[in-house]
Short mmCIF file of C-alpha atoms and ligand atoms in Angstrom, two decimals:
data_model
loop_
_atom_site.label_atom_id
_atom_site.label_comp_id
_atom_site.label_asym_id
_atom_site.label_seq_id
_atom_site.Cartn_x
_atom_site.Cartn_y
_atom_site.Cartn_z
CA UNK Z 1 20.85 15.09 77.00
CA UNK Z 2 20.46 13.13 74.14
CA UNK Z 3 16.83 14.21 73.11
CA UNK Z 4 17.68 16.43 70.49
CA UNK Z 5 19.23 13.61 68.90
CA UNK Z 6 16.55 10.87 68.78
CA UNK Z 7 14.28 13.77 67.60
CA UNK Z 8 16.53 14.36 64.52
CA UNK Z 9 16.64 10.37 64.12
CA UNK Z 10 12.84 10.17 64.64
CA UNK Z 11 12.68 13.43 62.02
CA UNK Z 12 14.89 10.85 59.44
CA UNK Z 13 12.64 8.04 60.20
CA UNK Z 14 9.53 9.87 59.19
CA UNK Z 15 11.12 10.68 56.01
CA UNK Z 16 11.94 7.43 54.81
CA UNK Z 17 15.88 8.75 55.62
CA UNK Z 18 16.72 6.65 58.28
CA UNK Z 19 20.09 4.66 57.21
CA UNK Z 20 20.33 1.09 58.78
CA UNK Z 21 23.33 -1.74 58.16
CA UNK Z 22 22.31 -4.75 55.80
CA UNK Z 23 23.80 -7.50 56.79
CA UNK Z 24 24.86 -9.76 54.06
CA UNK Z 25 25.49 -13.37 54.55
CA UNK Z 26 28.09 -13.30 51.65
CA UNK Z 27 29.48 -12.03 48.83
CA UNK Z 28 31.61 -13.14 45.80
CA UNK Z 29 32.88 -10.81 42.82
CA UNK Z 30 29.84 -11.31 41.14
CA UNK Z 31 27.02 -12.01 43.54
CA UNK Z 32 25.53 -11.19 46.60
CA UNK Z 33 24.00 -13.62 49.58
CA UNK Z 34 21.00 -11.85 51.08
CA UNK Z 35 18.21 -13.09 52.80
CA UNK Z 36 18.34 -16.57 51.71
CA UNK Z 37 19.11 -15.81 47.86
CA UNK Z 38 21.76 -15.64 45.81
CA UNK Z 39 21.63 -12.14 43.84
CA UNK Z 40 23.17 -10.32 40.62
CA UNK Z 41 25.50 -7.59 42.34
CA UNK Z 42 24.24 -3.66 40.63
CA UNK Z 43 24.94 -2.07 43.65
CA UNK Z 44 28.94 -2.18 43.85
CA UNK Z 45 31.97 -0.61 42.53
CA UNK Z 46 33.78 -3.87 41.88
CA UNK Z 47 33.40 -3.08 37.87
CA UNK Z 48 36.20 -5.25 37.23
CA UNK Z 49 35.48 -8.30 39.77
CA UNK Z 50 38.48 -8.11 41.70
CA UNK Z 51 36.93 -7.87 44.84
CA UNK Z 52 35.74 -10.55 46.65
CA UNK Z 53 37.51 -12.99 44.28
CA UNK Z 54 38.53 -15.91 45.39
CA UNK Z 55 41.13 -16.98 42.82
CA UNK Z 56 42.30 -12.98 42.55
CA UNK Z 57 43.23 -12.94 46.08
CA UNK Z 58 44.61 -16.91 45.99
CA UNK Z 59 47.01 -15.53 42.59
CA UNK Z 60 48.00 -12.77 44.71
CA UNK Z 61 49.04 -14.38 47.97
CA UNK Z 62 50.91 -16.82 46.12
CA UNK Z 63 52.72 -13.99 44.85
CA UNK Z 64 52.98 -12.03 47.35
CA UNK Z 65 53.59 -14.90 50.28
CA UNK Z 66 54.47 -13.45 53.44
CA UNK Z 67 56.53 -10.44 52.36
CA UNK Z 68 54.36 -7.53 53.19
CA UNK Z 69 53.23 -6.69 57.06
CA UNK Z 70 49.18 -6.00 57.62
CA UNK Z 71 49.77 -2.57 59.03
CA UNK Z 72 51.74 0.21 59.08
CA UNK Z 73 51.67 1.55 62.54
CA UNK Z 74 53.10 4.38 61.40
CA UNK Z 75 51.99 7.58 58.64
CA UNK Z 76 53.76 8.08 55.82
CA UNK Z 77 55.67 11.16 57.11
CA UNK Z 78 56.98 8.97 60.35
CA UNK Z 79 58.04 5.64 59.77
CA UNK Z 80 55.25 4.46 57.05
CA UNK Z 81 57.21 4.51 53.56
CA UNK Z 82 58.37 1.26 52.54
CA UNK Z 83 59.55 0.44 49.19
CA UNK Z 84 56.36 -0.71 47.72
CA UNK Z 85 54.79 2.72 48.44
CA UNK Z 86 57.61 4.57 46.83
CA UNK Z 87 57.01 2.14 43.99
CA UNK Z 88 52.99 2.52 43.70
CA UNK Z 89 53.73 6.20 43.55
CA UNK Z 90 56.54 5.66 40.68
CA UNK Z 91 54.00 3.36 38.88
CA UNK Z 92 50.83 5.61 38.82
CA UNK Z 93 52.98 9.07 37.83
CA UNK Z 94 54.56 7.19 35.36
CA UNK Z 95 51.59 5.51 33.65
CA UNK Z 96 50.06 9.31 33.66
CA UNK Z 97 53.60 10.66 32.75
CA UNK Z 98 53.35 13.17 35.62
CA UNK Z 99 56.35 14.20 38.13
CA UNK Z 100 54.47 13.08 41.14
CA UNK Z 101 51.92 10.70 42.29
CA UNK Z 102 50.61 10.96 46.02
CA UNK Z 103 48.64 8.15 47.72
CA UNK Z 104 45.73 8.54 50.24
CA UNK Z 105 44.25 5.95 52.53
CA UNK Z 106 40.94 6.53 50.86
CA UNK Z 107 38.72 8.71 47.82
CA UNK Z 108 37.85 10.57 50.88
CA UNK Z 109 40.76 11.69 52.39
CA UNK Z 110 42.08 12.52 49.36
CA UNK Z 111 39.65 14.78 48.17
CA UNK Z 112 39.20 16.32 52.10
CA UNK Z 113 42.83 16.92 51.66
CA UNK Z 114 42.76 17.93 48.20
CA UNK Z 115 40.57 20.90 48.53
CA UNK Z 116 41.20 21.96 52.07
CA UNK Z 117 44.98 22.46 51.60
CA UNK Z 118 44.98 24.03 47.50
CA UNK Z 119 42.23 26.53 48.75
CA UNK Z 120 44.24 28.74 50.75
CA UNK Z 121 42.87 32.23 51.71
CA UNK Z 122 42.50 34.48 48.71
CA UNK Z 123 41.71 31.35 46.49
CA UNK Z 124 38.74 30.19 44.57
CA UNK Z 125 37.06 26.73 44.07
CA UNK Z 126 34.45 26.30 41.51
CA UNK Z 127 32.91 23.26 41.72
CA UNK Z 128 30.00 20.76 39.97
CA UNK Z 129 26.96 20.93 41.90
CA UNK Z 130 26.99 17.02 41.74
CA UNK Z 131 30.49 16.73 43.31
CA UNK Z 132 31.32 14.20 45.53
CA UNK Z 133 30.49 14.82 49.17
CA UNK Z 134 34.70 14.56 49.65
CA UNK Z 135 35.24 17.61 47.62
CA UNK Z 136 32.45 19.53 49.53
CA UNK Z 137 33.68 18.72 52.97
CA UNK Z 138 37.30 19.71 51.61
CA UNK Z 139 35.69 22.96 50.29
CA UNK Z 140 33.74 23.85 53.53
CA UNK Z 141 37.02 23.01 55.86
CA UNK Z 142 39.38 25.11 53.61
CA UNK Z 143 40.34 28.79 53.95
CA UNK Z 144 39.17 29.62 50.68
CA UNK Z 145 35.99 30.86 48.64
CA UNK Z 146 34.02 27.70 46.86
CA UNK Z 147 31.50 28.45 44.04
CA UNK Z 148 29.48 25.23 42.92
CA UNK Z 149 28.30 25.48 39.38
CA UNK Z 150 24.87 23.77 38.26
CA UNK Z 151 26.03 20.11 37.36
CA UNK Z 152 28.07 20.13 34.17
CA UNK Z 153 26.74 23.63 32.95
CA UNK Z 154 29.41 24.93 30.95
CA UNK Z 155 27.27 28.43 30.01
CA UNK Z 156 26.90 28.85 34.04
CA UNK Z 157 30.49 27.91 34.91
CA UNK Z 158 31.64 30.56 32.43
CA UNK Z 159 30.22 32.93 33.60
CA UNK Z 160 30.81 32.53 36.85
CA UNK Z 161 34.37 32.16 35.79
CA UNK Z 162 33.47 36.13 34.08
CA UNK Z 163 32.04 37.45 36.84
CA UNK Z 164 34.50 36.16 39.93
CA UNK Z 165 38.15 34.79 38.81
CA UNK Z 166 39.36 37.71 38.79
CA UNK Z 167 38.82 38.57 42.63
CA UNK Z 168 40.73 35.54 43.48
CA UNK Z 169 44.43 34.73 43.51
CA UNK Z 170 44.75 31.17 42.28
CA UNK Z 171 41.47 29.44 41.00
CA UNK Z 172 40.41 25.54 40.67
CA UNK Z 173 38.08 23.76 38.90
CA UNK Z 174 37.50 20.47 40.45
CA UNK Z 175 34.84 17.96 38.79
CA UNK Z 176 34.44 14.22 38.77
CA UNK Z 177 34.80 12.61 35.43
CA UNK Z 178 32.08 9.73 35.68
CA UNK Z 179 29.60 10.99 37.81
CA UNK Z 180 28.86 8.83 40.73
CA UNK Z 181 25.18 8.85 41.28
CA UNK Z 182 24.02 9.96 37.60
CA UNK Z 183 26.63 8.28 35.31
CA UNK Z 184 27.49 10.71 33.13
CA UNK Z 185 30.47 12.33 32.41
CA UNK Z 186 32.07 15.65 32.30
CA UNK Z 187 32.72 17.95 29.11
CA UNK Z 188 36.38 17.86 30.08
CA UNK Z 189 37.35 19.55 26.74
CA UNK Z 190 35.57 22.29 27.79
CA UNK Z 191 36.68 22.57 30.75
CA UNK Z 192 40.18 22.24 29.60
CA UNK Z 193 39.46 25.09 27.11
CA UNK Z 194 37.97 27.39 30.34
CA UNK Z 195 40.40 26.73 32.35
CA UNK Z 196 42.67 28.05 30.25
CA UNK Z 197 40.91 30.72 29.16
CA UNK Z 198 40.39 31.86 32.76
CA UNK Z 199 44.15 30.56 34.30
CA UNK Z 200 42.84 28.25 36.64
CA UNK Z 201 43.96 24.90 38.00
CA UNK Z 202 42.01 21.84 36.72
CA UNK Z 203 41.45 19.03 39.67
CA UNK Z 204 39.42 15.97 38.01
CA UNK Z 205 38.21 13.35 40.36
CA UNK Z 206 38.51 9.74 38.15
CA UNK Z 207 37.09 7.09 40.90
CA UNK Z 208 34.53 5.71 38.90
CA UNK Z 209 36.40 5.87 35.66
CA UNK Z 210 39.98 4.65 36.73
CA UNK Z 211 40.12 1.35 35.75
CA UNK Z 212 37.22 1.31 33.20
CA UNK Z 213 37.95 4.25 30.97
CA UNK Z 214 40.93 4.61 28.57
CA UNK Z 215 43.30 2.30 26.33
CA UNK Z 216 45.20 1.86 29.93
CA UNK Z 217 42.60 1.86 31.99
CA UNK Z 218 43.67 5.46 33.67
CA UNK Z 219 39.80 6.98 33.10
CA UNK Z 220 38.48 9.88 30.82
CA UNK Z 221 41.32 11.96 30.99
CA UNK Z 222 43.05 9.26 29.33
CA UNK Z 223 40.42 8.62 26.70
CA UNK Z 224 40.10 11.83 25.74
CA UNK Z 225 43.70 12.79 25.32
CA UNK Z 226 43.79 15.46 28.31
CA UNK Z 227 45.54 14.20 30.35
CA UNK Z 228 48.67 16.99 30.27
CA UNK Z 229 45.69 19.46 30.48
CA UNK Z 230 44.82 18.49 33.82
CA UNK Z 231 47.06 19.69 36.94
CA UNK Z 232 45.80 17.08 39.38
CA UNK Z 233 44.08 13.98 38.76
CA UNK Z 234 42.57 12.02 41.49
CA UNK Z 235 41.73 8.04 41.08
CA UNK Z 236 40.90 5.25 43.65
CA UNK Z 237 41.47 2.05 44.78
CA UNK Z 238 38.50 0.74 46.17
CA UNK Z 239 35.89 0.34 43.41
CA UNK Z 240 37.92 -0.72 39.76
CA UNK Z 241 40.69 -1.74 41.65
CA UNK Z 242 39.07 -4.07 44.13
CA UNK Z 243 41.34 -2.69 46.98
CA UNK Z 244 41.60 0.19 49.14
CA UNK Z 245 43.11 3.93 48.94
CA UNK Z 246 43.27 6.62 46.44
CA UNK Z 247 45.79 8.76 44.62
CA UNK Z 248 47.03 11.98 43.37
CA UNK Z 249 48.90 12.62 40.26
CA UNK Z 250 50.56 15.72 39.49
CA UNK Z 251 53.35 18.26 39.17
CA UNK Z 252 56.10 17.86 41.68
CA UNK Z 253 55.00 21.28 43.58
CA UNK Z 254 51.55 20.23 43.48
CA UNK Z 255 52.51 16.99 45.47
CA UNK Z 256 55.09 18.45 47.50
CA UNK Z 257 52.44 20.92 48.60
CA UNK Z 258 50.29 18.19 49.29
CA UNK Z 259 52.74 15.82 51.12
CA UNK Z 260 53.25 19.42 53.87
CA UNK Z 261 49.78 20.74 53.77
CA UNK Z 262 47.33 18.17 53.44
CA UNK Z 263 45.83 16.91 56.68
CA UNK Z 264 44.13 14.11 55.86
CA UNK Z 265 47.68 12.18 54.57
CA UNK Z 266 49.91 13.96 57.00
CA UNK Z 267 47.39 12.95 60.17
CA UNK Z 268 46.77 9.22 59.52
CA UNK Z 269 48.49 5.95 59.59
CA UNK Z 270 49.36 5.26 56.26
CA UNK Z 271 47.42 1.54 54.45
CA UNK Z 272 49.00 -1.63 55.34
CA UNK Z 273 51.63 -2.29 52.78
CA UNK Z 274 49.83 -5.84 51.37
CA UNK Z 275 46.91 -3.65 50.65
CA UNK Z 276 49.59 -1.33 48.47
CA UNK Z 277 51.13 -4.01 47.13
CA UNK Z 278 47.61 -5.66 46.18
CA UNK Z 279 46.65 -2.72 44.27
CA UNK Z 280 50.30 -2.20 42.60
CA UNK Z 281 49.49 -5.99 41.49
CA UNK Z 282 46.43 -5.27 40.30
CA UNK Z 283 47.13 -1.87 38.23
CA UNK Z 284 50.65 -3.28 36.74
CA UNK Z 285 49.45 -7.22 35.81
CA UNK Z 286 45.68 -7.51 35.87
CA UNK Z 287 44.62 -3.66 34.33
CA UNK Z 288 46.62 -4.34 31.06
CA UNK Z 289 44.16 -7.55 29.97
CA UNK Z 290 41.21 -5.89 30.96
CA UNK Z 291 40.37 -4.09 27.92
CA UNK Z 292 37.85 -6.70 25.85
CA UNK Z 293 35.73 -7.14 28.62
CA UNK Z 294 35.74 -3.29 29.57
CA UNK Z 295 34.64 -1.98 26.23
CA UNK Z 296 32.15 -4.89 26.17
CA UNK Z 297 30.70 -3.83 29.42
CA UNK Z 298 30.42 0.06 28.23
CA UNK Z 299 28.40 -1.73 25.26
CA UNK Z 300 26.26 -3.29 27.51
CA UNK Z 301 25.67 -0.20 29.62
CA UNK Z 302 24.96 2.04 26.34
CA UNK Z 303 22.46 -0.50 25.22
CA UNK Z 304 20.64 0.02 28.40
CA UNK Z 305 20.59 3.97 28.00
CA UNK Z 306 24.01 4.36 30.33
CA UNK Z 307 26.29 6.93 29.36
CA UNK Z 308 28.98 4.76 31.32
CA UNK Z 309 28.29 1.84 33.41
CA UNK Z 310 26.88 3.50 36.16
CA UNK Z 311 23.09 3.71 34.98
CA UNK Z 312 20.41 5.84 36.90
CA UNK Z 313 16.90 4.49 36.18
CA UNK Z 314 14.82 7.56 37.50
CA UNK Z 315 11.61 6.54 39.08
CA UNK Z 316 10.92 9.68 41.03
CA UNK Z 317 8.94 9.16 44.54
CA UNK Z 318 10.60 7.40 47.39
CA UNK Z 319 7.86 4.32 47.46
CA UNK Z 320 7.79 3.54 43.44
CA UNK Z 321 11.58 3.71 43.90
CA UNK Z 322 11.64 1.13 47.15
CA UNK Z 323 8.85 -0.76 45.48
CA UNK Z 324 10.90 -1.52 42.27
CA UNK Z 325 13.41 -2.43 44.39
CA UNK Z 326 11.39 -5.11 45.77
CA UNK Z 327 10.29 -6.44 42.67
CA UNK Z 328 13.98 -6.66 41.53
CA UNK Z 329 15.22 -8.39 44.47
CA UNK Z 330 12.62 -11.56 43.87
CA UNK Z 331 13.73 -11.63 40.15
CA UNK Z 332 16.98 -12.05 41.49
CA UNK Z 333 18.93 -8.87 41.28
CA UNK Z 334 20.66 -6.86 44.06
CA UNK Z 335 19.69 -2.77 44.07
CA UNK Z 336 19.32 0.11 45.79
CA UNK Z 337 17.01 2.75 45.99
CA UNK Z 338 18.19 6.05 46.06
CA UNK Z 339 16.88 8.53 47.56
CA UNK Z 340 17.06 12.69 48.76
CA UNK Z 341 19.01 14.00 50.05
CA UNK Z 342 21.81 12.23 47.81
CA UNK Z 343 19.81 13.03 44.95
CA UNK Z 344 17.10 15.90 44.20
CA UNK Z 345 13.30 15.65 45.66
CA UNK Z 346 11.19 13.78 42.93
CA UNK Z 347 14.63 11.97 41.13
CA UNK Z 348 14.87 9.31 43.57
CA UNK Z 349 16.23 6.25 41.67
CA UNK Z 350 17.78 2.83 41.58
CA UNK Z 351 21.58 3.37 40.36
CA UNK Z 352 22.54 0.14 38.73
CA UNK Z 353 26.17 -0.30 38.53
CA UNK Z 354 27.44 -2.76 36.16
CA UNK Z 355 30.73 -4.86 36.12
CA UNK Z 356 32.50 -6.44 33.61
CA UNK Z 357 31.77 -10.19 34.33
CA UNK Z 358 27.85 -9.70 33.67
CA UNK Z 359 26.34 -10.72 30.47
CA UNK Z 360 23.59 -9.02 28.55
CA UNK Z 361 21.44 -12.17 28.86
CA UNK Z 362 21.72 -11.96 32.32
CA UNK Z 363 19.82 -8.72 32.48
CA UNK Z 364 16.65 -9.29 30.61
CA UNK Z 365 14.44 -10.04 33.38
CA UNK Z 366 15.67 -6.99 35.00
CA UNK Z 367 15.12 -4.86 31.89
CA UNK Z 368 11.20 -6.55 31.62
CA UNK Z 369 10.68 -5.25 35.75
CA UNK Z 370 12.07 -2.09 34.85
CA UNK Z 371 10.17 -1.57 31.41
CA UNK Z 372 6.78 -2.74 33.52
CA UNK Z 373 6.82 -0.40 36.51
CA UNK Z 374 8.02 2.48 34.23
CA UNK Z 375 4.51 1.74 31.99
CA UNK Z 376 2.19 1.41 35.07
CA UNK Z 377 3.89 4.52 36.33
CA UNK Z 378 3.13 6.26 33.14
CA UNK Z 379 -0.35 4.50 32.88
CA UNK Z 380 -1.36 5.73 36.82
C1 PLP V 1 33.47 10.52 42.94
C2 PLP V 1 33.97 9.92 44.22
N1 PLP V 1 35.09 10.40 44.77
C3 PLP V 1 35.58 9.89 45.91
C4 PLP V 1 34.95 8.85 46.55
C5 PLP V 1 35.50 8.33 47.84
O1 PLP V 1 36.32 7.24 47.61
P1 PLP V 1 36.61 6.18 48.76
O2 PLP V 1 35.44 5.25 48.79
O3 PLP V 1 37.88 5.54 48.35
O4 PLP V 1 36.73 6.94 50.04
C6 PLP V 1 33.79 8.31 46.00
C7 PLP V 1 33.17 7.15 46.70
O5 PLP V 1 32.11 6.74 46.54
C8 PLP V 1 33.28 8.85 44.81
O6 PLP V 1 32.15 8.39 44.28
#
């Protein structure tokens, strides 16, 4: 019976698509343990280093002692609201000054809650082609109508904006801020400016920028000065943060709406509360002396061609992609290769993802590889 699927896995495997477990033999916030060698870390959200960091989590258990339980075994809507929930919520919509905040268990359930529950029938999504896979499974599982506009085409989003909002009772725009696999960020002033135009919701997706973007650290919205603009922001845990879950922030109806139609909160146990607490810890006494090192990492990425510090270096087929890889992992350096279908036939690409600890020096031999294959490449 299962022949169908070992053909589709054999199909993957013939592709170069086939996704396998690495095992690491360790990691730290900085650097990786992989097949006997100690490697630079580009492939993980830990832009701030509080992940895997030893004296982080030692500060915080000292603080924290033995005064928060390592489950819930409960959702929020039973038993699972303790005090430092209520308090993480109070923190985040107060930071944004918004009514509400709303937390998730994850990026994903919040965004799979998110759009399946605001997209009722009779409503409209449009949507950046380049959204997060989240916001397209939300989409899909909602009773509404999704559009997905070409990745941050403001002429194409307009128009669609001209030619459908009007058959739809309420509309959303949802787009992520820093985009996860290219890096770059959204025009969110003219989006803002659209979605007013147009009376639509705006739903902004912040889980690469939270933490790195912004005087407070709250992401573009922040940075730009938007953030009353938008009507629900979404931000997570588990990359800046070094911890686990996600958020919403927004007007009270908006969360209310959320806490009694959203599936994905009201259908799963709710985070242990140390892991709430550890990212309440985090956001309230680590974010706030972040700043130096956060600008200085931006500086580093922009040197290197980044429009944030997520930086795609393009190499286009699957094998010069892998290859580089290769090359990069016996010059000491942890990446990835990326390939379709997370990004577009021909664009495959290693996604280097910096953090704030690295220095510039540190990247020069990784620059040199990079420089090199590009110039055989070009030379072939
Ligand atoms: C833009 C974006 N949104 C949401 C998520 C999901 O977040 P989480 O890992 O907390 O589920 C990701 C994760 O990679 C992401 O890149």
């Amino acid at each position: 019976m299962y022949e169908d699927y070992k053909n589709i896995l054999s199909e993957l495997k013939s592709h170069s698509h086939f996704r396998v477990l690495k095992h690491f033999a360790d990691k730290d916030e900085k650097f990786i343990y992989y097949k006997g060698k100690k490697l630079l870390n580009l492939s993980s959200n830990n832009y701030l280093n509080f992940a895997d960091n030893v004296q982080i989590t030692g500060e915080f258990l000292d603080y924290a002692g033995k005064k928060y339980s390592l489950g819930s075994a409960s959702s929020r809507l039973l038993t699972g609201t303790l005090p430092v929930y209520d308090e993480l919520e109070t923190l985040l919509a107060d930071l944004y000054g918004k009514e509400a905040a709303l937390l998730y268990n994850s990026g994903y359930h919040a965004n799979v809650g998110i759009s399946s529950a605001l997209n009722k029938k009779g409503d409209v999504v449009f949507s950046d082609k380049l959204n997060h896979a989240s916001i397209i499974d939300g989409m899909q599982l909602s009773q509404g109508k999704f559009f997905r506009y070409p990745h941050n085409d403001m002429e194409a989003l307009e128009n669609l904006l001209i030619r459908e909002r009007e058959n739809y009772n309420n509309a959303f725009i949802i787009t992520e801020s820093v985009f996860s696999m290219d890096g770059d960020i959204a025009d969110l002033e003219k989006i803002v400016e659209l979605k007013k135009k147009y009376n639509c919701g705006l739903i902004i997706d912040e889980a690469h920028a939270f933490g790195v973007f912004g005087e407070k650290g709250l992401g573009v919205a922040e940075e730009t000065g938007l953030i009353d603009d938008i009507d629900l922001i979404v931000g997570t845990f588990g990359k800046a943060v070094g911890s686990m879950g996600a958020f919403a922030v927004g007007s009270g109806v908006l969360i209310d709406f959320l806490i009694n139609k959203s599936r994905s909160f009201i259908f799963s146990t709710a985070l242990p509360p140390i892991n709430i607490a550890f990212s309440k810890w985090i956001i309230e006494t680590k974010f706030p002396k972040t700043l130096k090192n956060r600008r200085r990492m931006l500086e580093i990425a922009k040197n290197m061609g980044g429009k944030s510090h997520i930086i795609p270096v393009i190499v286009g087929e699957n094998k010069d992609t892998v290859d580089l890889c290769e090359v990069l992992f016996h010059n000491g350096y942890f990446t990835l290769p990326i390939r379709p279908p997370t990004v577009p036939a021909g664009t495959s690409r290693i996604r280097l993802s910096l953090t704030c600890e690295i220095e510039e020096e540190e990247l020069r031999i990784l620059k040199e590889k990079i420089c090199e294959s590009t110039l055989v490449k070009q030379a072939e």
